[in-house]
Amino acid sequence: MPDETMPDNTSGRYPGYDVLAKRNGPSWNDKTRAVIDRRLAIDPEDHRIFDDAAWRTLKAVCDRIVPQPPKRAAPIPVAALLDRRLQEDRRDGHRDVRLPPIAEAWRRGLAALDAECRRAHDRPFHDLGPDQQDALLRAMQEGRLDDPAWEGMPSRLFFASRLLPDILEAYYSHPTAWNEIGFGGPASPRGYVRMGFDRRDPWEASEAKPGREDVAWEENRRVR
Amino acid sequence: MSGDRMFDDPMPDDPMEVPRATNGRAPDVFREGGWVPMREHSENEAVDFAIVGTGAGGGTLACKLAEAGFSVVAFDAGPYWRPLEDFASDETEQRKLFWTEDRLCDGDDPLKLGDNNSGRSVGGSTVHYAMVSLRFRPEWFQSRSKLGYGADWPIDWREMWRYYQEVERTLQISGPLSYPWGPKRPRYPRRPHELNAAALVLAKGAEALGIDWAPTPIATLSSPHGKAPPCVYRGFCTSGCSTNAKQSVLNTWLPRALAAGAEIRDLAMVGRIETDRAGLVTGVHYHRDGQWRFQRARNVVVAGYAIETPRLLLNSATDRFPDGLANSSGLVGSNLMVQLNQAVWGSMAEEVRSYKAPPSLALTEHWNYADDGKDFFGGYCYMSQGPLPIVWARTLAGSRGLWGEALMRQMERYNHQVGLKMVGECLPQERNRVTLADETDRYGLPVARVTYSYCDNDKRMMRHALGFMGQALEAAGATDLWEERDDTCHLNGTARMGSDPATSVVDADCRSWDIPNLWICDGSVFPTVGGVNPSLTIQAIACRTADRIQALAGRGAL
Ligand SMILES: Cc1cc2nc3c(=O)[nH]c(=O)nc-3n(C[C@H](O)[C@H](O)[C@H](O)COP(=O)(O)OP(=O)(O)OC[C@H]3O[C@@H](n4cnc5c(N)ncnc54)[C@H](O)[C@@H]3O)c2cc1C
Ligand code: SF4
C-alpha cells in the first residue's frame, strides 16, 4: 500500500481517487476550471468578515462539524470558504424572520457561543477540549443556549438554518470532499455512459471492496 | 442566419453586471460568444405588451404573442446566459441562477426554499428546473365539484389537453410509449432515456407493491434536435444544463420570441407598474444599467413567480388602488400553495451513483389517480432522486441532526444511497400568503414576506406518502431507511384565476378582473396545484392565454 509520499487520499473508501486528475480532460469545461481554480486559491487564513476572535471560534466549530483526517496534507479551508461567501454576500433567497441577515446571524451566533463558554467554562470555545465543544454544540442544536448575547435569536434555529447547512455547503464545495465520498465531480461536456447498478465509467471513482483495495487504487490512479 | 458571425464579440463580459441584450442583438444561447439580431422598441411608444418575467409563464407568452404579431418587450431581473460558456459543473457557482435576495419566511412552517429556490435568469426557474413534464389529472381542473376540495379552474381539461400537446412538442419531451395513467394522450415526441440505477430502484419497488410506474416524461433530449445535442447524463440539471440538452424556456421559446420580433431586456428589474387616472396601466418602471427607466405599454403582463408577482402588484399600490393592483378581492398574495417534497432515503448494497443522469428518470403517479383508502384530499406522485453532494449533506444533516464523525461516516455511503421523493398537492388556504415586509432590497423596494402553515390534510398526505414510499424502498431492497420530513417545492397560487371577481384575481384568460389591460400569466394563477410538477401546466396556460388574447384582439375586445 502507498507510503507517506503519496497524496492524502491513499486510504478510505476511494483510495487514490483524485477528482482534480480530470481537470484537463473532457469532464471539465473552461468555466468549471476557472471557478474551481479560484476556489482552490483561497488562502485558508483569509478572513475579512470575521474578526480574529470570531475566526478562532469559527475554525474550532468547523473542526467539530466536519472533522478532517489529521494526516490530510491540505485540509479543506472550511472557515475561509465561508468567509468568502459572506464577503460576496451570497444569500439564500429565503430567511426565517427570527434570523437576521446571514453575516449578522453568523457574527451574533459565534459571539453568543463564546459568551456561553466563558460563562460555563471561563474560557473561549477554541480553548475547550473536543468533548466540551461537542456538548456545547449539542446544547445549541437542542436550543438549550439562551445567553443574552443571542439577542433573541433562537440558538436551535441558528444551528439548524445557518451553522450546519452553511458549513456543509463550504466543505462539500471542495474537490477533496468529493474524493472522500467518491463523487464524479464536474462532468461537462463528457457526462457519463454507464448507468445501471454497480456500473462505473473509467473516469469515476472506484470503491475499495474488502480485500481488493489495490484494484480500486489502480483504477483510481487511471481516472482522467 | 449566415452573417451573424460578424456580430461576435471576443471580449469576455459579465452577464451579471452588464446587460447583454442591447444594441439590436441578444445572446445566441447555442454558441459561445454568439449573438442573434433583436428588434428594439422605443420606450416612448407604447408596445402592445410589456411582460415582467421571462420564465415558464412570461417567456412562453412572449414567444406566442410575438409570433401572433404583437409588439412585445419582456423584462427579466436576471442575466441572459449562454449555457455553453457561463455554466460550470458546480453546485456552489450555479447558485447564481437563483433569486438570492432575502424573502422573509414565517408561519407555523416557515418555508425553506433551499435548493428549490426560484430563478432569477432570463428563462426563469426553467433554467435550473428538473425538467419533469407532467399533465394534470383531468378532474383537478374541477376539484371542488368533482372531488370535493380546493377550487375549480375556469378552464375545461379537454382544452388544456390540446395545449399540453403543444408544449410537449415544443420541448421535445422524451417519454414512454404509453403512459399508464389518465386519458389517452399522443405519443411523446422522443423515446425515453435509459434508466439509471436510482430509477431502477423505483421500478423494483413499484412492481413489488403491484402499482404502475413509468419512465418520467422529461424535457431533456434523447436524440439531437436543432442546435441542441442529446443529454449526456452529467446530472447537474438543477444547477443549469451546460450542454443545452435541457429544453428550458431559455433555449426553446425565447429564441423563437426573438426571431418573431420580441425584445428581451435582461438585468431589468421592474419596480412598479404605473396606472393612470382612468385606472388603466400605462407601462412599467424598471431599473437597468444603474438607473430607473419607464416603458410605455398598452398592456402589462406580470409573470414573476408566485412570490415576486404578488410583491410587484402590492408594491404598485396607488391612491386609487391602495391595496395594490388587481386586488379588489383582497386575494392578491393569498392562497399560496407549495407542494410537499418529503422523501424516504435508504441505502443499497450495490453502487447506485445517483449523481449520474437527470435526477428523476422514473416516477409513479399511482396516488394521483387512485382514490381508495386515502384519508386525505388530493394526490401525489413520487420520483427517483439524484442529489449532488451539498444538497445531500444538508439533507442528511438536516433530517437526522447528524454532524461530526457520525455525519462523515454516513456521507461515505453517498454512492449507495437512494431515495423516493414526493410531489404532493397542498390545499389552498387564505392564511398562506405573500405580503410586503418592512425590509427593502437593493433598489429600496419592500421585499416579500412569505407566511406558510400546513393544514391537517397536508399532514395526512405526508404521512401516507412517507409510509408508502418507505414500503416501496424496502421492497426494492434498500436498508437503513429514514425520512426527510420538511422539504417543500414549487410555489403557486397568490393570484388565482376563477369565474367570480369576488373570489379570484384573474379570469380564465389570465386577465385581471379589476384592470382590463393588466394580465398575470405564471404559476400565480393556479387555483389548485395538483400532485405533479407545475411547469408544463404553466406553459400550457401561457399558450392558451396567447390564443385568447389574439381572439379578443380580433373582435376588438382587448
Ligand atoms: C430546483 C427546481 C426544480 C424544478 N423542477 C421542476 C420540474 O422538474 N418540473 C416542473 O414542472 N417544474 C419544476 N420546477 C418548477 C418550475 O421551474 C416553476 O414552477 C416554473 O418555472 C415557474 O414559472 P413562473 O413563470 O411562475 O416563474 P419563473 O419561471 O420562476 O420565472 C419568473 C422570472 O421572473 C423574473 N422576475 C420576477 N420579478 C421580476 C421583476 N420585478 N422584474 C423583472 N423580472 C422579474 C425572475 O427573475 C424570473 O426569471 C422546478 C423548480 C426548481 C426551483
Ligand atoms: S443530465 Fe442532461 S439535462 Fe441534465 S444537465 Fe446533463 S446534459 Fe443537461
PDB file of C-alpha atoms in Angstrom, chain B residues 61-316:
ATOM      1  CA  LEU B  61     -46.260  34.084 -23.617  1.00  0.00           C
ATOM      2  CA  ALA B  62     -43.649  36.467 -25.092  1.00  0.00           C
ATOM      3  CA  CYS B  63     -42.984  33.949 -27.836  1.00  0.00           C
ATOM      4  CA  LYS B  64     -46.590  33.259 -28.640  1.00  0.00           C
ATOM      5  CA  LEU B  65     -47.640  36.912 -28.632  1.00  0.00           C
ATOM      6  CA  ALA B  66     -44.712  37.976 -30.803  1.00  0.00           C
ATOM      7  CA  GLU B  67     -45.498  35.188 -33.249  1.00  0.00           C
ATOM      8  CA  ALA B  68     -49.081  36.429 -33.323  1.00  0.00           C
ATOM      9  CA  GLY B  69     -47.770  39.813 -34.474  1.00  0.00           C
ATOM     10  CA  PHE B  70     -47.960  41.854 -31.271  1.00  0.00           C
ATOM     11  CA  SER B  71     -45.100  44.117 -30.251  1.00  0.00           C
ATOM     12  CA  VAL B  72     -43.548  42.687 -27.091  1.00  0.00           C
ATOM     13  CA  VAL B  73     -40.871  43.740 -24.623  1.00  0.00           C
ATOM     14  CA  ALA B  74     -40.116  41.162 -21.918  1.00  0.00           C
ATOM     15  CA  PHE B  75     -38.158  42.186 -18.815  1.00  0.00           C
ATOM     16  CA  ASP B  76     -36.174  39.964 -16.517  1.00  0.00           C
ATOM     17  CA  ALA B  77     -34.290  40.941 -13.389  1.00  0.00           C
ATOM     18  CA  GLY B  78     -31.761  38.210 -14.121  1.00  0.00           C
ATOM     19  CA  PRO B  79     -28.875  37.761 -16.561  1.00  0.00           C
ATOM     20  CA  TYR B  80     -29.028  36.453 -20.114  1.00  0.00           C
ATOM     21  CA  TRP B  81     -26.849  33.329 -20.002  1.00  0.00           C
ATOM     22  CA  ARG B  82     -25.113  31.417 -22.723  1.00  0.00           C
ATOM     23  CA  PRO B  83     -25.066  27.976 -21.073  1.00  0.00           C
ATOM     24  CA  LEU B  84     -22.046  26.700 -23.030  1.00  0.00           C
ATOM     25  CA  GLU B  85     -19.738  29.407 -21.740  1.00  0.00           C
ATOM     26  CA  ASP B  86     -21.355  30.539 -18.499  1.00  0.00           C
ATOM     27  CA  PHE B  87     -22.340  27.329 -16.713  1.00  0.00           C
ATOM     28  CA  ALA B  88     -19.874  25.447 -14.556  1.00  0.00           C
ATOM     29  CA  SER B  89     -20.411  21.890 -13.332  1.00  0.00           C
ATOM     30  CA  ASP B  90     -20.549  23.154  -9.790  1.00  0.00           C
ATOM     31  CA  GLU B  91     -23.352  23.423  -7.252  1.00  0.00           C
ATOM     32  CA  THR B  92     -21.947  26.471  -5.493  1.00  0.00           C
ATOM     33  CA  GLU B  93     -21.168  28.565  -8.540  1.00  0.00           C
ATOM     34  CA  GLN B  94     -24.517  27.825 -10.128  1.00  0.00           C
ATOM     35  CA  ARG B  95     -26.426  29.357  -7.268  1.00  0.00           C
ATOM     36  CA  LYS B  96     -26.010  32.424  -9.421  1.00  0.00           C
ATOM     37  CA  LEU B  97     -29.155  31.167 -11.179  1.00  0.00           C
ATOM     38  CA  PHE B  98     -31.243  31.650  -8.029  1.00  0.00           C
ATOM     39  CA  TRP B  99     -33.267  34.550  -6.697  1.00  0.00           C
ATOM     40  CA  THR B 100     -30.906  35.132  -3.772  1.00  0.00           C
ATOM     41  CA  GLU B 101     -32.277  38.339  -2.333  1.00  0.00           C
ATOM     42  CA  ASP B 102     -33.929  37.534   1.015  1.00  0.00           C
ATOM     43  CA  ARG B 103     -37.618  36.849   1.340  1.00  0.00           C
ATOM     44  CA  LEU B 104     -38.755  36.672   4.942  1.00  0.00           C
ATOM     45  CA  CYS B 105     -40.449  33.439   5.939  1.00  0.00           C
ATOM     46  CA  ASP B 106     -42.813  32.890   8.864  1.00  0.00           C
ATOM     47  CA  GLY B 107     -45.972  30.979   9.813  1.00  0.00           C
ATOM     48  CA  ASP B 108     -46.164  27.626  11.628  1.00  0.00           C
ATOM     49  CA  ASP B 109     -43.969  26.032   8.974  1.00  0.00           C
ATOM     50  CA  PRO B 110     -41.699  28.772   7.619  1.00  0.00           C
ATOM     51  CA  LEU B 111     -40.572  27.812   4.121  1.00  0.00           C
ATOM     52  CA  LYS B 112     -37.003  26.898   3.421  1.00  0.00           C
ATOM     53  CA  LEU B 113     -36.694  27.336  -0.292  1.00  0.00           C
ATOM     54  CA  GLY B 114     -33.190  25.881  -0.195  1.00  0.00           C
ATOM     55  CA  ASP B 115     -32.187  24.352  -3.462  1.00  0.00           C
ATOM     56  CA  ASN B 116     -35.760  24.518  -4.655  1.00  0.00           C
ATOM     57  CA  ASN B 117     -35.424  28.279  -4.785  1.00  0.00           C
ATOM     58  CA  SER B 118     -36.847  30.049  -7.804  1.00  0.00           C
ATOM     59  CA  GLY B 119     -34.715  31.529 -10.539  1.00  0.00           C
ATOM     60  CA  ARG B 120     -33.549  34.978 -11.453  1.00  0.00           C
ATOM     61  CA  SER B 121     -32.454  34.482 -15.035  1.00  0.00           C
ATOM     62  CA  VAL B 122     -33.741  35.041 -18.497  1.00  0.00           C
ATOM     63  CA  GLY B 123     -35.701  31.790 -18.811  1.00  0.00           C
ATOM     64  CA  GLY B 124     -36.748  31.939 -15.148  1.00  0.00           C
ATOM     65  CA  SER B 125     -36.728  28.852 -12.952  1.00  0.00           C
ATOM     66  CA  THR B 126     -36.743  26.589 -16.003  1.00  0.00           C
ATOM     67  CA  VAL B 127     -33.003  27.269 -16.344  1.00  0.00           C
ATOM     68  CA  HIS B 128     -32.441  25.102 -13.274  1.00  0.00           C
ATOM     69  CA  TYR B 129     -35.620  23.025 -13.132  1.00  0.00           C
ATOM     70  CA  ALA B 130     -35.502  19.225 -13.141  1.00  0.00           C
ATOM     71  CA  MET B 131     -37.467  19.027 -16.442  1.00  0.00           C
ATOM     72  CA  VAL B 132     -40.188  16.676 -15.194  1.00  0.00           C
ATOM     73  CA  SER B 133     -43.086  17.440 -17.539  1.00  0.00           C
ATOM     74  CA  LEU B 134     -46.442  16.137 -16.388  1.00  0.00           C
ATOM     75  CA  ARG B 135     -50.057  16.828 -17.198  1.00  0.00           C
ATOM     76  CA  PHE B 136     -52.684  17.416 -14.539  1.00  0.00           C
ATOM     77  CA  ARG B 137     -55.222  14.722 -13.827  1.00  0.00           C
ATOM     78  CA  PRO B 138     -58.338  15.971 -15.677  1.00  0.00           C
ATOM     79  CA  GLU B 139     -60.544  16.095 -12.555  1.00  0.00           C
ATOM     80  CA  TRP B 140     -58.141  18.548 -10.896  1.00  0.00           C
ATOM     81  CA  PHE B 141     -59.446  21.307 -13.105  1.00  0.00           C
ATOM     82  CA  GLN B 142     -62.701  20.824 -11.219  1.00  0.00           C
ATOM     83  CA  SER B 143     -61.524  19.501  -7.909  1.00  0.00           C
ATOM     84  CA  ARG B 144     -64.218  21.368  -5.972  1.00  0.00           C
ATOM     85  CA  SER B 145     -67.160  19.992  -7.984  1.00  0.00           C
ATOM     86  CA  LYS B 146     -65.748  16.566  -8.806  1.00  0.00           C
ATOM     87  CA  LEU B 147     -63.525  15.662  -5.872  1.00  0.00           C
ATOM     88  CA  GLY B 148     -64.849  17.852  -3.082  1.00  0.00           C
ATOM     89  CA  TYR B 149     -61.846  20.036  -2.216  1.00  0.00           C
ATOM     90  CA  GLY B 150     -59.958  23.123  -3.324  1.00  0.00           C
ATOM     91  CA  ALA B 151     -61.382  25.326  -6.049  1.00  0.00           C
ATOM     92  CA  ASP B 152     -62.461  24.814  -9.652  1.00  0.00           C
ATOM     93  CA  TRP B 153     -60.455  26.166 -12.526  1.00  0.00           C
ATOM     94  CA  PRO B 154     -62.493  28.127 -15.057  1.00  0.00           C
ATOM     95  CA  ILE B 155     -60.965  26.033 -17.863  1.00  0.00           C
ATOM     96  CA  ASP B 156     -62.023  22.694 -19.267  1.00  0.00           C
ATOM     97  CA  TRP B 157     -59.445  19.919 -19.183  1.00  0.00           C
ATOM     98  CA  ARG B 158     -60.031  18.975 -22.817  1.00  0.00           C
ATOM     99  CA  GLU B 159     -58.906  22.389 -23.874  1.00  0.00           C
ATOM    100  CA  MET B 160     -55.825  22.014 -21.697  1.00  0.00           C
ATOM    101  CA  TRP B 161     -55.079  18.645 -23.291  1.00  0.00           C
ATOM    102  CA  ARG B 162     -54.517  20.406 -26.634  1.00  0.00           C
ATOM    103  CA  TYR B 163     -52.195  22.968 -25.093  1.00  0.00           C
ATOM    104  CA  TYR B 164     -50.264  20.333 -23.192  1.00  0.00           C
ATOM    105  CA  GLN B 165     -49.566  18.690 -26.507  1.00  0.00           C
ATOM    106  CA  GLU B 166     -48.299  21.937 -27.983  1.00  0.00           C
ATOM    107  CA  VAL B 167     -45.850  22.365 -25.104  1.00  0.00           C
ATOM    108  CA  GLU B 168     -44.731  18.729 -25.211  1.00  0.00           C
ATOM    109  CA  ARG B 169     -43.918  19.128 -28.885  1.00  0.00           C
ATOM    110  CA  THR B 170     -42.064  22.378 -28.370  1.00  0.00           C
ATOM    111  CA  LEU B 171     -39.940  20.871 -25.601  1.00  0.00           C
ATOM    112  CA  GLN B 172     -39.490  17.580 -27.475  1.00  0.00           C
ATOM    113  CA  ILE B 173     -40.353  15.654 -24.333  1.00  0.00           C
ATOM    114  CA  SER B 174     -38.856  12.228 -24.055  1.00  0.00           C
ATOM    115  CA  GLY B 175     -41.294   9.792 -22.507  1.00  0.00           C
ATOM    116  CA  PRO B 176     -42.759   6.302 -22.507  1.00  0.00           C
ATOM    117  CA  LEU B 177     -44.576   4.815 -25.468  1.00  0.00           C
ATOM    118  CA  SER B 178     -47.754   4.589 -23.488  1.00  0.00           C
ATOM    119  CA  TYR B 179     -48.461   6.385 -20.252  1.00  0.00           C
ATOM    120  CA  PRO B 180     -50.147   4.299 -17.560  1.00  0.00           C
ATOM    121  CA  TRP B 181     -52.422   6.970 -16.074  1.00  0.00           C
ATOM    122  CA  GLY B 182     -55.226   9.227 -17.239  1.00  0.00           C
ATOM    123  CA  PRO B 183     -56.970   9.646 -20.570  1.00  0.00           C
ATOM    124  CA  LYS B 184     -55.178   8.645 -23.721  1.00  0.00           C
ATOM    125  CA  ARG B 185     -52.513  11.040 -24.818  1.00  0.00           C
ATOM    126  CA  PRO B 186     -50.470  11.189 -28.003  1.00  0.00           C
ATOM    127  CA  ARG B 187     -47.046   9.579 -28.104  1.00  0.00           C
ATOM    128  CA  TYR B 188     -44.262  11.629 -26.605  1.00  0.00           C
ATOM    129  CA  PRO B 189     -42.073  13.179 -29.292  1.00  0.00           C
ATOM    130  CA  ARG B 190     -38.926  11.296 -28.247  1.00  0.00           C
ATOM    131  CA  ARG B 191     -38.062   7.885 -26.850  1.00  0.00           C
ATOM    132  CA  PRO B 192     -37.480   7.545 -23.101  1.00  0.00           C
ATOM    133  CA  HIS B 193     -33.991   7.790 -21.618  1.00  0.00           C
ATOM    134  CA  GLU B 194     -32.150   4.751 -20.350  1.00  0.00           C
ATOM    135  CA  LEU B 195     -32.892   4.370 -16.644  1.00  0.00           C
ATOM    136  CA  ASN B 196     -30.151   4.912 -14.100  1.00  0.00           C
ATOM    137  CA  ALA B 197     -29.871   2.705 -11.022  1.00  0.00           C
ATOM    138  CA  ALA B 198     -31.846   5.175  -8.900  1.00  0.00           C
ATOM    139  CA  ALA B 199     -34.755   4.896 -11.332  1.00  0.00           C
ATOM    140  CA  LEU B 200     -34.482   1.097 -11.408  1.00  0.00           C
ATOM    141  CA  VAL B 201     -34.958   1.106  -7.639  1.00  0.00           C
ATOM    142  CA  LEU B 202     -38.239   2.969  -8.064  1.00  0.00           C
ATOM    143  CA  ALA B 203     -39.336   0.465 -10.693  1.00  0.00           C
ATOM    144  CA  LYS B 204     -38.441  -2.510  -8.489  1.00  0.00           C
ATOM    145  CA  GLY B 205     -40.337  -1.079  -5.547  1.00  0.00           C
ATOM    146  CA  ALA B 206     -43.441  -0.284  -7.579  1.00  0.00           C
ATOM    147  CA  GLU B 207     -43.506  -3.727  -9.145  1.00  0.00           C
ATOM    148  CA  ALA B 208     -43.095  -5.382  -5.768  1.00  0.00           C
ATOM    149  CA  LEU B 209     -46.079  -3.436  -4.436  1.00  0.00           C
ATOM    150  CA  GLY B 210     -48.125  -4.062  -7.571  1.00  0.00           C
ATOM    151  CA  ILE B 211     -48.524  -0.495  -8.814  1.00  0.00           C
ATOM    152  CA  ASP B 212     -47.648   1.055 -12.162  1.00  0.00           C
ATOM    153  CA  TRP B 213     -44.523   3.100 -12.781  1.00  0.00           C
ATOM    154  CA  ALA B 214     -43.140   4.807 -15.875  1.00  0.00           C
ATOM    155  CA  PRO B 215     -40.025   6.421 -17.262  1.00  0.00           C
ATOM    156  CA  THR B 216     -40.559  10.101 -16.467  1.00  0.00           C
ATOM    157  CA  PRO B 217     -41.707  12.330 -19.316  1.00  0.00           C
ATOM    158  CA  ILE B 218     -38.825  14.749 -19.245  1.00  0.00           C
ATOM    159  CA  ALA B 219     -37.666  17.853 -21.103  1.00  0.00           C
ATOM    160  CA  THR B 220     -34.164  16.764 -21.993  1.00  0.00           C
ATOM    161  CA  LEU B 221     -33.399  15.414 -25.426  1.00  0.00           C
ATOM    162  CA  SER B 222     -32.948  11.704 -26.029  1.00  0.00           C
ATOM    163  CA  SER B 223     -31.696  12.455 -29.566  1.00  0.00           C
ATOM    164  CA  PRO B 224     -30.362  15.629 -31.233  1.00  0.00           C
ATOM    165  CA  HIS B 225     -32.841  18.367 -32.091  1.00  0.00           C
ATOM    166  CA  GLY B 226     -32.000  21.534 -33.994  1.00  0.00           C
ATOM    167  CA  LYS B 227     -28.900  23.049 -32.432  1.00  0.00           C
ATOM    168  CA  ALA B 228     -29.265  21.071 -29.199  1.00  0.00           C
ATOM    169  CA  PRO B 229     -27.449  17.781 -28.509  1.00  0.00           C
ATOM    170  CA  PRO B 230     -28.884  14.820 -26.601  1.00  0.00           C
ATOM    171  CA  CYS B 231     -28.450  14.607 -22.839  1.00  0.00           C
ATOM    172  CA  VAL B 232     -25.042  13.328 -21.693  1.00  0.00           C
ATOM    173  CA  TYR B 233     -26.257  12.270 -18.236  1.00  0.00           C
ATOM    174  CA  ARG B 234     -23.992  14.655 -16.361  1.00  0.00           C
ATOM    175  CA  GLY B 235     -26.575  15.071 -13.623  1.00  0.00           C
ATOM    176  CA  PHE B 236     -26.153  18.765 -12.876  1.00  0.00           C
ATOM    177  CA  CYS B 237     -29.612  19.617 -14.223  1.00  0.00           C
ATOM    178  CA  THR B 238     -30.764  21.566 -11.171  1.00  0.00           C
ATOM    179  CA  SER B 239     -27.576  23.618 -11.416  1.00  0.00           C
ATOM    180  CA  GLY B 240     -28.276  24.513 -15.048  1.00  0.00           C
ATOM    181  CA  CYS B 241     -27.516  22.477 -18.162  1.00  0.00           C
ATOM    182  CA  SER B 242     -24.212  23.454 -19.766  1.00  0.00           C
ATOM    183  CA  THR B 243     -24.829  21.443 -22.926  1.00  0.00           C
ATOM    184  CA  ASN B 244     -28.293  22.747 -23.938  1.00  0.00           C
ATOM    185  CA  ALA B 245     -29.780  19.241 -23.907  1.00  0.00           C
ATOM    186  CA  LYS B 246     -32.243  20.561 -21.341  1.00  0.00           C
ATOM    187  CA  GLN B 247     -35.213  22.145 -23.045  1.00  0.00           C
ATOM    188  CA  SER B 248     -35.775  25.269 -20.983  1.00  0.00           C
ATOM    189  CA  VAL B 249     -37.591  28.473 -21.814  1.00  0.00           C
ATOM    190  CA  LEU B 250     -34.135  29.979 -22.402  1.00  0.00           C
ATOM    191  CA  ASN B 251     -33.336  27.719 -25.346  1.00  0.00           C
ATOM    192  CA  THR B 252     -36.808  26.931 -26.737  1.00  0.00           C
ATOM    193  CA  TRP B 253     -39.444  29.671 -26.527  1.00  0.00           C
ATOM    194  CA  LEU B 254     -37.095  32.644 -26.261  1.00  0.00           C
ATOM    195  CA  PRO B 255     -35.039  32.118 -29.436  1.00  0.00           C
ATOM    196  CA  ARG B 256     -38.375  31.871 -31.233  1.00  0.00           C
ATOM    197  CA  ALA B 257     -39.619  35.003 -29.470  1.00  0.00           C
ATOM    198  CA  LEU B 258     -36.561  36.952 -30.665  1.00  0.00           C
ATOM    199  CA  ALA B 259     -36.942  35.652 -34.196  1.00  0.00           C
ATOM    200  CA  ALA B 260     -40.545  36.836 -34.162  1.00  0.00           C
ATOM    201  CA  GLY B 261     -39.529  40.366 -33.139  1.00  0.00           C
ATOM    202  CA  ALA B 262     -39.852  40.343 -29.354  1.00  0.00           C
ATOM    203  CA  GLU B 263     -37.319  42.343 -27.358  1.00  0.00           C
ATOM    204  CA  ILE B 264     -35.885  40.914 -24.160  1.00  0.00           C
ATOM    205  CA  ARG B 265     -34.327  43.203 -21.576  1.00  0.00           C
ATOM    206  CA  ASP B 266     -32.037  41.377 -19.178  1.00  0.00           C
ATOM    207  CA  LEU B 267     -30.867  42.739 -15.796  1.00  0.00           C
ATOM    208  CA  ALA B 268     -34.039  44.809 -15.875  1.00  0.00           C
ATOM    209  CA  MET B 269     -35.863  44.810 -12.556  1.00  0.00           C
ATOM    210  CA  VAL B 270     -39.414  46.082 -12.722  1.00  0.00           C
ATOM    211  CA  GLY B 271     -40.173  48.011  -9.545  1.00  0.00           C
ATOM    212  CA  ARG B 272     -43.611  49.370 -10.217  1.00  0.00           C
ATOM    213  CA  ILE B 273     -46.485  49.222 -12.654  1.00  0.00           C
ATOM    214  CA  GLU B 274     -47.876  52.650 -13.497  1.00  0.00           C
ATOM    215  CA  THR B 275     -51.610  53.312 -13.647  1.00  0.00           C
ATOM    216  CA  ASP B 276     -53.452  56.413 -14.929  1.00  0.00           C
ATOM    217  CA  ARG B 277     -56.467  58.279 -13.680  1.00  0.00           C
ATOM    218  CA  ALA B 278     -58.775  56.078 -15.682  1.00  0.00           C
ATOM    219  CA  GLY B 279     -57.487  53.120 -13.685  1.00  0.00           C
ATOM    220  CA  LEU B 280     -55.630  51.516 -16.580  1.00  0.00           C
ATOM    221  CA  VAL B 281     -51.989  50.507 -16.623  1.00  0.00           C
ATOM    222  CA  THR B 282     -49.716  52.645 -18.791  1.00  0.00           C
ATOM    223  CA  GLY B 283     -46.356  50.906 -18.514  1.00  0.00           C
ATOM    224  CA  VAL B 284     -43.631  49.768 -16.150  1.00  0.00           C
ATOM    225  CA  HIS B 285     -40.857  51.451 -14.197  1.00  0.00           C
ATOM    226  CA  TYR B 286     -37.724  49.350 -14.361  1.00  0.00           C
ATOM    227  CA  HIS B 287     -34.150  49.563 -13.180  1.00  0.00           C
ATOM    228  CA  ARG B 288     -31.420  48.833 -15.703  1.00  0.00           C
ATOM    229  CA  ASP B 289     -27.826  49.945 -16.156  1.00  0.00           C
ATOM    230  CA  GLY B 290     -27.848  51.954 -12.946  1.00  0.00           C
ATOM    231  CA  GLN B 291     -30.985  53.970 -13.474  1.00  0.00           C
ATOM    232  CA  TRP B 292     -34.764  53.872 -13.295  1.00  0.00           C
ATOM    233  CA  ARG B 293     -36.471  53.942 -16.685  1.00  0.00           C
ATOM    234  CA  PHE B 294     -40.039  53.795 -17.955  1.00  0.00           C
ATOM    235  CA  GLN B 295     -41.506  51.695 -20.747  1.00  0.00           C
ATOM    236  CA  ARG B 296     -44.915  52.634 -22.078  1.00  0.00           C
ATOM    237  CA  ALA B 297     -47.236  49.753 -22.820  1.00  0.00           C
ATOM    238  CA  ARG B 298     -50.834  49.174 -23.835  1.00  0.00           C
ATOM    239  CA  ASN B 299     -50.885  46.004 -21.711  1.00  0.00           C
ATOM    240  CA  VAL B 300     -48.748  44.756 -18.866  1.00  0.00           C
ATOM    241  CA  VAL B 301     -48.351  41.064 -18.022  1.00  0.00           C
ATOM    242  CA  VAL B 302     -46.921  40.069 -14.649  1.00  0.00           C
ATOM    243  CA  ALA B 303     -45.091  36.722 -14.708  1.00  0.00           C
ATOM    244  CA  GLY B 304     -42.508  36.921 -11.940  1.00  0.00           C
ATOM    245  CA  TYR B 305     -43.190  33.673  -9.993  1.00  0.00           C
ATOM    246  CA  ALA B 306     -45.724  33.150  -7.215  1.00  0.00           C
ATOM    247  CA  ILE B 307     -43.688  35.302  -4.797  1.00  0.00           C
ATOM    248  CA  GLU B 308     -42.483  38.182  -6.928  1.00  0.00           C
ATOM    249  CA  THR B 309     -45.751  38.532  -8.842  1.00  0.00           C
ATOM    250  CA  PRO B 310     -47.890  39.481  -5.833  1.00  0.00           C
ATOM    251  CA  ARG B 311     -44.976  41.510  -4.488  1.00  0.00           C
ATOM    252  CA  LEU B 312     -44.941  43.678  -7.613  1.00  0.00           C
ATOM    253  CA  LEU B 313     -48.731  44.069  -7.606  1.00  0.00           C
ATOM    254  CA  LEU B 314     -48.651  45.102  -3.947  1.00  0.00           C
ATOM    255  CA  ASN B 315     -45.679  47.410  -4.479  1.00  0.00           C
ATOM    256  CA  SER B 316     -47.621  49.190  -7.249  1.00  0.00           C
TER     257      SER B 316
END
